[in-house]
């Protein structure tokens, strides 16, 4: 500052500050010159230099005090004196002592107090009621200055480490607040650099030095904020990294560019994955000290990271953290600290949403408390205190969506009853104020799901709130669309229509919404609506509008989520795509959407839902030409790169199209005039059937995706570990043996033989084509030294196959389990038997650990695919006591000669209550079967499932009454019989001299069926059990009077229609004249389309909202008609060629 710039008072203060700086520099320089630099702090060492003294003198000279001034000389003298005193004190003071060398210093006392507080609280921080980060502060708002908060941090780390951790976490937090829409190339690059620096700072940089990462210094608050910031910024970081890498490698070849982009993207994802895992583990360890906001936000963050594409977090770790957070919220909502750490509606919505996304079991009491927070919140601002948040439509719809999803996954059985009060409140609030389209769609979908989950005997007081709420949502949606100011997203409109059909609202309620939907379902309709919207905009501008017409109402936003958060969350999609509404807390961007935007175009699934609603509710006011145009639009291949219609949408359209066009129930044969079918109807329906068959065929091509992905991963691992060693052993003519379990498609056998030199032995539970299956691996002379196991669909099935595999393994043999993440391969590594493990369900069934710990060591994940979708777990066979067998060889006690005796541990006994036919007089009587055996891995657990229940009710009460069977018995085939539930139900509906044939590809299912029908004699007719892959195990000439089936349409979690297609294709040839075939499938399976492709006449006999029963009848000359049809097709082609030839001759 220039001399005289301030008054006398200012000059005096300025001189005093500069002299103090000089005195301090002289004192430190004195200590450095005397050799006492070791006792200085790091921050003091920089002051003891000649340059620091010269800088202080120069500043004093500018302020009017030269070097010879008395005050400057006095400062020099005082500095030298202070340096000497400080050196004397440093010599007396110990490492942690006070000035006298024995009394503890203030720093030490402070550290000990912090350690004591840490021990008392259980570790962590950020959730204490004394903290400045209580429940009243929302984590997605600007967080207050952390320096003003009183937190309990780890006493094992220094304050410098804690401060560095805090700085890096809040750098990530600051990055979430930057506007993504205003980004430029330069800003993006700077943003990416800061993001990577913050992540690398928090992660361990140099593993060789074994330095702990800064994450260990984080308390609960910092760990939660770090996870939240990662969830918000990871997607943008990946996008910017890929874009910058593409620009940097634009001059290279295509292969090099792709490899570089992939490598850089994988490195960036690895950084985020490592940091998210470290923060999650840290939060789990300090979760008990977090507040409600911290626990709920951490659960939301890990769920967002785990379901992102690509996944940025191990799902098993995310599930663990989510469970701990829910327990913490349960204690906070019901404990003594309820007033200080109250759970607000946003916390409840975040926590339940995370549980729904990660499929975490929710305690009923905890779910009830969290739903009550949202349902019982007040809307009156005058009654809201500082720590209470007002109710929010966005949060109400999120909780409803979560309850519906949790109930659908079987994770919260009481969800329908819990959602009654919330649905009532949401419906009432919808009538009083406007909801955004997103809220309307999600809330309506959830209410429809919860309404359908209520049993028929549920009280009207439970059902009426859901129906009333859906009615309000439908009216609000129709009113919003009729304004014409902007496009109402078709997906949200379709969800509301679906809910209307589920709760069966009155036709006049749903008709306005349905007519508006179909008016804009085609390109021509959207163009007309856009012209009207622009006309209204001009009228508004001419009338003195402010130019914001069509941009939505102000105050329309229901949440305080920022636009940056919206973009991030819109990109976090679930791995398992479904037709349900997928709530993800994204900002509803529909307020400014025009009818020309891509989001205004309905997807094929949206059109299928709307057409189904018209069919179910019988909305006759919707024009038929609009419906036909919408169906044609759904079947047309899009030019903008969006996906074509899939098999699910095609299957739903099968039932909806026939009903909406009022031509009867779905069927595979469509003829003009039959059932009121017009020429236009026939064209649309036939096109629909052809496209549905093509979509099913496309799904069949992808049925081995999970098999191939997991198989390639375990093959690469075995080649890496054993390839060279085994090949070297070939010279000794002794190959290592390996047992491949359930390698049904032989994806491992050939690579292991050729690349590793293994002697491969296969054991498959399922038979395939000419290869047979067995319930237990065959005994061999020598035990195997290695085994691979395809991870089964259930934990009990995994325990049984692992036990069977153990009986053929040598001690210390390695066993590799491989599978997909969505199949639960990571759950194989969970340690069972703890206090929190499930021991049984409501039926009393016991749960076995996936890997029996008495036979194997604890498994661990040894390999994970780059995408994170597949993994391999390894464990070792334990050494057990041995006994001498009859051939003199040592054998483990656990190894049984009889496979049946080993399987007894997994056998369960149940009682079946089989329904009667709906066509039986007076409703018929149910049939009870006792002592029914089941085994793990069977469809529906080997019991009566809902689909079989639907088929039994749809079929006639009696079969075989039309002719005398004294000479030829009535023959029945249960195709894909499983444990034989259908066959057991048919015994009272067929003649006494009938012959029941049960076929299945699952050897365990057939073993179970033999016990039920041969050993326990649950029948009066003669029974034959045949192992068969489709019809392959039966005689080529064997025919039947009745075929019944509940065929599988999935291979694990992948869709597969080969078994159903084979049934439709060969059914006619396997039926006697006058015979029938009954089958059941989900409503969305395109059965009629596949039958149409195979030229088979099949019709729907019964259909509800979920399932459909189909019947195929063979007349006395159907075989001849089928062959004639094929010949007729050829003759038509000949006629066409003949006509073309005649035209050419005429031209000549």
mmCIF file of C-alpha atoms in Angstrom, residues 136-142 177 228 232 293 346 350 389 392 394-395 557-563 565-566 585 587:
data_model
loop_
_atom_site.group_PDB
_atom_site.id
_atom_site.type_symbol
_atom_site.label_atom_id
_atom_site.label_comp_id
_atom_site.label_asym_id
_atom_site.label_seq_id
_atom_site.Cartn_x
_atom_site.Cartn_y
_atom_site.Cartn_z
ATOM 1 C CA UNK A 136 -32.970 -29.959 8.254
ATOM 2 C CA UNK A 137 -30.161 -29.378 5.742
ATOM 3 C CA UNK A 138 -30.739 -31.116 2.417
ATOM 4 C CA UNK A 139 -27.618 -32.586 0.941
ATOM 5 C CA UNK A 140 -28.489 -31.478 -2.544
ATOM 6 C CA UNK A 141 -28.588 -27.842 -1.418
ATOM 7 C CA UNK A 142 -25.488 -25.742 -0.894
ATOM 8 C CA UNK A 177 -22.894 -27.511 -8.801
ATOM 9 C CA UNK A 228 -23.382 -38.408 -3.357
ATOM 10 C CA UNK A 232 -23.788 -36.926 -9.499
ATOM 11 C CA UNK A 293 -30.045 -37.397 5.842
ATOM 12 C CA UNK A 346 -37.008 -36.825 1.121
ATOM 13 C CA UNK A 350 -34.350 -41.813 -1.089
ATOM 14 C CA UNK A 389 -40.085 -30.784 5.474
ATOM 15 C CA UNK A 392 -43.897 -33.194 -1.841
ATOM 16 C CA UNK A 394 -42.433 -36.002 -6.206
ATOM 17 C CA UNK A 395 -41.517 -37.777 -2.998
ATOM 18 C CA UNK A 557 -41.203 -28.301 -10.146
ATOM 19 C CA UNK A 558 -41.840 -30.659 -7.265
ATOM 20 C CA UNK A 559 -38.276 -31.186 -6.058
ATOM 21 C CA UNK A 560 -35.229 -29.115 -5.296
ATOM 22 C CA UNK A 561 -33.079 -31.207 -7.600
ATOM 23 C CA UNK A 562 -30.829 -29.145 -9.845
ATOM 24 C CA UNK A 563 -30.665 -29.436 -13.609
ATOM 25 C CA UNK A 565 -28.581 -33.643 -11.105
ATOM 26 C CA UNK A 566 -31.397 -34.262 -13.571
ATOM 27 C CA UNK A 585 -35.661 -38.961 -9.493
ATOM 28 C CA UNK A 587 -36.256 -33.822 -13.387
#
